[in-house]
PDB file of C-alpha atoms in Angstrom:
ATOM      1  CA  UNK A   1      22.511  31.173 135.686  1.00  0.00           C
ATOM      2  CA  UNK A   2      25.911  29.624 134.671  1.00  0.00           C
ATOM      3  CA  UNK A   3      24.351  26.156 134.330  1.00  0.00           C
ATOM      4  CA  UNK A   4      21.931  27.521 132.157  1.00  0.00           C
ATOM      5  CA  UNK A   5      24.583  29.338 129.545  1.00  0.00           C
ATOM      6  CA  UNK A   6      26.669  26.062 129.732  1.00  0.00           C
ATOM      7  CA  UNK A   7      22.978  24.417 128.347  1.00  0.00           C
ATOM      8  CA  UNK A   8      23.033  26.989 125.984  1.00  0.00           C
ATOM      9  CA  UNK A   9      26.615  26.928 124.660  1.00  0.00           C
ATOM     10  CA  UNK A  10      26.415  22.936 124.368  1.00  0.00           C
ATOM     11  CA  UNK A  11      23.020  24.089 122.490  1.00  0.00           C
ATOM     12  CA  UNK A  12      24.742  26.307 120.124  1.00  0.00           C
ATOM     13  CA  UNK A  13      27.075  24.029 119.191  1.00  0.00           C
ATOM     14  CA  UNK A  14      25.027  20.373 118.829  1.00  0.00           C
ATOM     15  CA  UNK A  15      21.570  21.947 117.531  1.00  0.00           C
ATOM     16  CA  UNK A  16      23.011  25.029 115.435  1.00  0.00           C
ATOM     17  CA  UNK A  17      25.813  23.750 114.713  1.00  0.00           C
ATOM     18  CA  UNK A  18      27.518  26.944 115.664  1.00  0.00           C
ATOM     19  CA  UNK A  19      31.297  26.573 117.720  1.00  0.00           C
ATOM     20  CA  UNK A  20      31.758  30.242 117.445  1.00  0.00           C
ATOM     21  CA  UNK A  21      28.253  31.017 119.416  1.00  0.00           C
ATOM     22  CA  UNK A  22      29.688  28.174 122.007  1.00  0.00           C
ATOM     23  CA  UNK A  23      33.086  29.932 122.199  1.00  0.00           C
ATOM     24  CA  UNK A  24      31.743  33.192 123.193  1.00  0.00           C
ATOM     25  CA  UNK A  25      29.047  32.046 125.580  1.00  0.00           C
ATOM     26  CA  UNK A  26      32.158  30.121 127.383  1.00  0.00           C
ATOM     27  CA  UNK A  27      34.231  33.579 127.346  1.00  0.00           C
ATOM     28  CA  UNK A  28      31.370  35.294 128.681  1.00  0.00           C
ATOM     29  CA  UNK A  29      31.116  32.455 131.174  1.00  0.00           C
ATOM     30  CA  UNK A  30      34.743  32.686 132.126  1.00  0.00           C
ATOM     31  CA  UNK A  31      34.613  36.704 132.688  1.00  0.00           C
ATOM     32  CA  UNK A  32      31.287  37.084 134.541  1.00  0.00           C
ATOM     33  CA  UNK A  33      31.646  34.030 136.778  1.00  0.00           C
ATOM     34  CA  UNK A  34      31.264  35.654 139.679  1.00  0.00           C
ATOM     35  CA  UNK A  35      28.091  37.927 138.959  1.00  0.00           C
ATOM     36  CA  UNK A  36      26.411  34.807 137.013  1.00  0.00           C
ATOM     37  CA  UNK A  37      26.801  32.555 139.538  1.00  0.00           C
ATOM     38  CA  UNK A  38      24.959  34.521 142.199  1.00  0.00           C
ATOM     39  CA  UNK A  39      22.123  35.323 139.732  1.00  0.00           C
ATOM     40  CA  UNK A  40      18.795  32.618 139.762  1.00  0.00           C
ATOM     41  CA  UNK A  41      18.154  30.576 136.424  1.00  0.00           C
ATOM     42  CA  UNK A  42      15.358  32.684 134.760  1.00  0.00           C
ATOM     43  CA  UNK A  43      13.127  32.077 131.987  1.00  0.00           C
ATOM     44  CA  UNK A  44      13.736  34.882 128.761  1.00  0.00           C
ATOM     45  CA  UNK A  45      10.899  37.158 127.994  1.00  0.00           C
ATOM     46  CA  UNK A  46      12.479  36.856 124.229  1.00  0.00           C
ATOM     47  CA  UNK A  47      15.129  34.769 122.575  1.00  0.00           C
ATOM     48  CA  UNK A  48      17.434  35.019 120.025  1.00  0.00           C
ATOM     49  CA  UNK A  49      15.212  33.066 117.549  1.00  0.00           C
ATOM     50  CA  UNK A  50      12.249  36.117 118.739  1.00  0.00           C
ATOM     51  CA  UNK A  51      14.932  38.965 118.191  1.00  0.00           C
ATOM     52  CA  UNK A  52      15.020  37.498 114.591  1.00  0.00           C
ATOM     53  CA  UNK A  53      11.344  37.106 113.895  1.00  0.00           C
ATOM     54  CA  UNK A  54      11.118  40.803 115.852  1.00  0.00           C
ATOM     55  CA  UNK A  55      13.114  42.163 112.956  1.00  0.00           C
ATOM     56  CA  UNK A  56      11.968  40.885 109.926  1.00  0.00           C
ATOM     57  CA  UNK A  57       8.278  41.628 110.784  1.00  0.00           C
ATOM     58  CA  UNK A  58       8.104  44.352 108.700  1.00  0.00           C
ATOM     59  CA  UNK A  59      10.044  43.887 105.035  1.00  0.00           C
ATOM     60  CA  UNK A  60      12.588  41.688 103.765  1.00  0.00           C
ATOM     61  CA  UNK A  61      16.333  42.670 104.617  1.00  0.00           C
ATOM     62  CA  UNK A  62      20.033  42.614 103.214  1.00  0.00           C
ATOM     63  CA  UNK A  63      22.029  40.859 105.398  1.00  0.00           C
ATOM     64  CA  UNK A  64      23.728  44.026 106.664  1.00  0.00           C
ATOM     65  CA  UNK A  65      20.358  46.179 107.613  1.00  0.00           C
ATOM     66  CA  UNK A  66      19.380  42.549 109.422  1.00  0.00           C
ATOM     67  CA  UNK A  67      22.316  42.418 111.952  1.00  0.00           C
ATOM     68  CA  UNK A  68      21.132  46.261 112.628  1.00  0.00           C
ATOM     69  CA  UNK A  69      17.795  45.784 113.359  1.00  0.00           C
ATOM     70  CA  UNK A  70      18.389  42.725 115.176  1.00  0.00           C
ATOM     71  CA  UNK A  71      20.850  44.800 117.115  1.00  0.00           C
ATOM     72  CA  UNK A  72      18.764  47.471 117.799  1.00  0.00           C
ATOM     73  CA  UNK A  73      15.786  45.167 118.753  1.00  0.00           C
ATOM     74  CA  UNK A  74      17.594  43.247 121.106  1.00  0.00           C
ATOM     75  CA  UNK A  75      18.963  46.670 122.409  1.00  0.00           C
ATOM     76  CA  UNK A  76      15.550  47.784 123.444  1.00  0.00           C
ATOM     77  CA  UNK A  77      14.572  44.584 124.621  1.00  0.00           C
ATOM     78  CA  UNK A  78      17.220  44.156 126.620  1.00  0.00           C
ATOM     79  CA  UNK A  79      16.401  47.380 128.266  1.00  0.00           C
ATOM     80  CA  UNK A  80      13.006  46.359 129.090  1.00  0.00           C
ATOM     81  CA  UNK A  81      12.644  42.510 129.498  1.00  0.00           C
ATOM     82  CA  UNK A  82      14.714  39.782 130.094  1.00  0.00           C
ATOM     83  CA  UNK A  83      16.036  38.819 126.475  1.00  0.00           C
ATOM     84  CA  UNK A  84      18.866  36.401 125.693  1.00  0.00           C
ATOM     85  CA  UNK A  85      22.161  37.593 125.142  1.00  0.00           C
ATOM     86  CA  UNK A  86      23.129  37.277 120.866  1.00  0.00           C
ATOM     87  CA  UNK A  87      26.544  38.628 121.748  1.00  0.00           C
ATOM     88  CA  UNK A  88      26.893  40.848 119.359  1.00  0.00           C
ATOM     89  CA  UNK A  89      30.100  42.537 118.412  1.00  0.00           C
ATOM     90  CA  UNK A  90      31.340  45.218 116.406  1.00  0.00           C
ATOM     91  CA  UNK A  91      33.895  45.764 113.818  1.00  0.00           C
ATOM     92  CA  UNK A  92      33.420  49.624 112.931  1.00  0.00           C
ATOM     93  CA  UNK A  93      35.806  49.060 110.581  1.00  0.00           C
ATOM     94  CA  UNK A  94      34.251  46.302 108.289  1.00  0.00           C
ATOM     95  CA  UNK A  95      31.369  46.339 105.862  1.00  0.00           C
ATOM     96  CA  UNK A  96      29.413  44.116 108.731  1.00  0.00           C
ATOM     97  CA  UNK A  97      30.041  46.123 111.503  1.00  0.00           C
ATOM     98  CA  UNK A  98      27.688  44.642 113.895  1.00  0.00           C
ATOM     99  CA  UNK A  99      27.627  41.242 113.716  1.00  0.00           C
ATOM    100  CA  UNK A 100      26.473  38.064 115.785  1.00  0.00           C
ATOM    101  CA  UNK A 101      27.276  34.208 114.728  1.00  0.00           C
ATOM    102  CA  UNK A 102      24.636  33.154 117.635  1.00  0.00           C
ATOM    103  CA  UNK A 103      22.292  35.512 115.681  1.00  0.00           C
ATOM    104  CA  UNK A 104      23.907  34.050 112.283  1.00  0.00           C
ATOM    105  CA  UNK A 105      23.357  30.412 113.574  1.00  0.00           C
ATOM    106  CA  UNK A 106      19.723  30.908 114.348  1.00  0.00           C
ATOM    107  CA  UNK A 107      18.831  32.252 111.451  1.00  0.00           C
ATOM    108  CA  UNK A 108      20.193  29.273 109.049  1.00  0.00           C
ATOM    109  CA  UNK A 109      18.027  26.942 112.063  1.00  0.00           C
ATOM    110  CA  UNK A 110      14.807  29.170 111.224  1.00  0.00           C
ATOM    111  CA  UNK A 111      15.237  29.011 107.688  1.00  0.00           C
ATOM    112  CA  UNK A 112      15.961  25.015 108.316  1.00  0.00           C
ATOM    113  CA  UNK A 113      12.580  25.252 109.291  1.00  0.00           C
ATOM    114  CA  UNK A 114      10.667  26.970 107.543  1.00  0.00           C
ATOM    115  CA  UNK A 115      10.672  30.289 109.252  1.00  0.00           C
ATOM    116  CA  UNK A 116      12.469  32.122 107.212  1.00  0.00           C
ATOM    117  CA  UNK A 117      13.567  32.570 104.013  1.00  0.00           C
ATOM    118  CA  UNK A 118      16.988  33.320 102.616  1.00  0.00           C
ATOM    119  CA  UNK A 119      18.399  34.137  99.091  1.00  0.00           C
ATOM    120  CA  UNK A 120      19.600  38.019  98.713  1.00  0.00           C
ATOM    121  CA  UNK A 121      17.759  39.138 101.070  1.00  0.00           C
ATOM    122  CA  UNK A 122      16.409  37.800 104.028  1.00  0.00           C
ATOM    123  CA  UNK A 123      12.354  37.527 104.842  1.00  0.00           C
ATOM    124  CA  UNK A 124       9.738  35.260 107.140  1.00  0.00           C
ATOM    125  CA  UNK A 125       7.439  32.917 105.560  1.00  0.00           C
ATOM    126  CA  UNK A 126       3.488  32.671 106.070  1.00  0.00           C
ATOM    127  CA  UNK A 127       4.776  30.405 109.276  1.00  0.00           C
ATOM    128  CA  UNK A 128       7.597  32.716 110.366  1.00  0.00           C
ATOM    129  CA  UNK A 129       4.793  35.860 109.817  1.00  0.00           C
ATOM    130  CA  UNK A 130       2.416  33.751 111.803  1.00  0.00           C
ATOM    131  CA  UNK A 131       4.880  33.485 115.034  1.00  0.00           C
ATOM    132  CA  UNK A 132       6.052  36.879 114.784  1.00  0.00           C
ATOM    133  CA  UNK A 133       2.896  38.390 114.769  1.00  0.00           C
ATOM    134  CA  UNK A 134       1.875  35.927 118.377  1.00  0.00           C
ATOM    135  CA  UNK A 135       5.245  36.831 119.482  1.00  0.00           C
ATOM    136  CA  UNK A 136       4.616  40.869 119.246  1.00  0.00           C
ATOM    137  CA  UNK A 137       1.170  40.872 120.599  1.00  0.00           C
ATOM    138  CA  UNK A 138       2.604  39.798 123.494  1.00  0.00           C
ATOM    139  CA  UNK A 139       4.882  42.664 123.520  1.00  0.00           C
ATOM    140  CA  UNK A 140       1.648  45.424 124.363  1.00  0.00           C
ATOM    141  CA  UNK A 141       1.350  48.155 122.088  1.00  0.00           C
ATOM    142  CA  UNK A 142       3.649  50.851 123.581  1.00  0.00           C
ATOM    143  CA  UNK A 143       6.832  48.294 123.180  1.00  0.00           C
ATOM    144  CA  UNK A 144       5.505  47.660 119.423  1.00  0.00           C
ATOM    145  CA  UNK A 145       5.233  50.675 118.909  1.00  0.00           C
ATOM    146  CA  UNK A 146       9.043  51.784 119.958  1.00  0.00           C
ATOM    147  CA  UNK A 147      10.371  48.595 118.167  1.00  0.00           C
ATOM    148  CA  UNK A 148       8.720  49.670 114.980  1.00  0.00           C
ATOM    149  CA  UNK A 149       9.873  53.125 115.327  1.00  0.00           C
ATOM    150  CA  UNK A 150      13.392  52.271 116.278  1.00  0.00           C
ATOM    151  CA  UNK A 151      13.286  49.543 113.301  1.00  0.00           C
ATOM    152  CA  UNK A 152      11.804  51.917 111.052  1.00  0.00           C
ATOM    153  CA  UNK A 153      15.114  53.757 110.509  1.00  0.00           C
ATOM    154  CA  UNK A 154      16.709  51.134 109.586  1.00  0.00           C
ATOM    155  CA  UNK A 155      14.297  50.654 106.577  1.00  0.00           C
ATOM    156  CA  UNK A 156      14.463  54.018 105.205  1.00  0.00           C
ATOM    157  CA  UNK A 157      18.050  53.650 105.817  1.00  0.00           C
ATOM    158  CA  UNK A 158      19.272  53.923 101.976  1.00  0.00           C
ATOM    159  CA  UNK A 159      23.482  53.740 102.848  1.00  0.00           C
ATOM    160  CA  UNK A 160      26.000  52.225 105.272  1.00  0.00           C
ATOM    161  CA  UNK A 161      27.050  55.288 107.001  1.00  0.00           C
ATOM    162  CA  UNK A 162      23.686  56.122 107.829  1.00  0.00           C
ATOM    163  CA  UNK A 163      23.366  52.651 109.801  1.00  0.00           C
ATOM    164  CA  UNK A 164      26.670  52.779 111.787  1.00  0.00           C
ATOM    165  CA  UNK A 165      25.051  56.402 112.610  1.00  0.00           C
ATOM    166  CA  UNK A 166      21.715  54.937 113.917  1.00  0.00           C
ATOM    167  CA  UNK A 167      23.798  52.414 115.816  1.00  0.00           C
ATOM    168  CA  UNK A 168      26.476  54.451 117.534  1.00  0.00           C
ATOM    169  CA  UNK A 169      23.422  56.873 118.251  1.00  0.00           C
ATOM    170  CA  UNK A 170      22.198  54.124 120.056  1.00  0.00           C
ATOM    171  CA  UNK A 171      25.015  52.849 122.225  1.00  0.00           C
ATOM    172  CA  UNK A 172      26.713  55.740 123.233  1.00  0.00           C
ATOM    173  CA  UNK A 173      23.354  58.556 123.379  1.00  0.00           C
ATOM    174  CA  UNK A 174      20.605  56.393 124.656  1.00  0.00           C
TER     175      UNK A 174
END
């Protein structure tokens, strides 16, 4: 598994341009040598790039509601299949209190192109609908169904507080 996170970081950094993504897989690297190195290279159920087509399924997002529903779709993915790691960290204090440059990286690549598109608000295209939808019937309908219930707060989600609620909710009382 290490040989395949060093692919990835070099990844991050040559095809998304993105040394902070690099930087952390390394650090993770570095601190779970031992336990990744015993572990077998695996194919992911769901990648980064699927976390982000996973979350804008639905409705076009702020850029603040996004990193929360990609959180919280990675969160139950990662609970039930084998999903790569965003590496996501929080800031509780910040506006952007959960917040990924891996996931940040990916989504400038998708909307390179033509998955997604970004002004205000981010949103998939006819080809980024088109994948998602492939991508989630292969989910079964119980997982869709939790994924669009868990992402469904996040839409009717009207102010901050309520989403650092819904997330702490779901780290520390899941």
């Amino acid at each position: 598994m290490v040989k395949k996170l060093i692919e990835e970081a070099v990844e991050e950094a040559e095809k998304f341009g993105s040394l902070s993504s690099m930087y952390f897989l390394v650090k993770k690297i570095w601190a779970e040598y031992g336990k990744l190195s015993r572990e077998p290279i695996r194919d992911y159920d769901f990648t980064v790039d699927d976390i982000i087509l996973f979350s804008l399924h639905r409705s076009k997002l702020e850029r603040i509601p996004f990193f929360v529903s990609s959180f919280l779709t990675w969160y139950y993915l990662s609970n039930h299949f084998f999903a790569q790691d965003p590496l996501f960290y929080f800031r509780w204090d910040k506006r952007i209190f959960v917040y990924s440059p891996r996931v940040d990286a990916h989504l400038l690549y998708l909307a390179r192109t033509g998955y997604v598109k970004i002004s205000k608000t981010y949103c998939l295209t006819e080809k980024g609908k088109e994948e998602s939808s492939v991508k989630l019937s292969s989910l079964g309908e119980r997982h869709y169904k939790e994924i669009d219930s868990v992402l469904n707060n996040v839409y009717n989600s009207k102010k901050l507080r309520d989403l650092r609620k819904i997330v702490k909710d779901t780290i520390f009382f899941r």
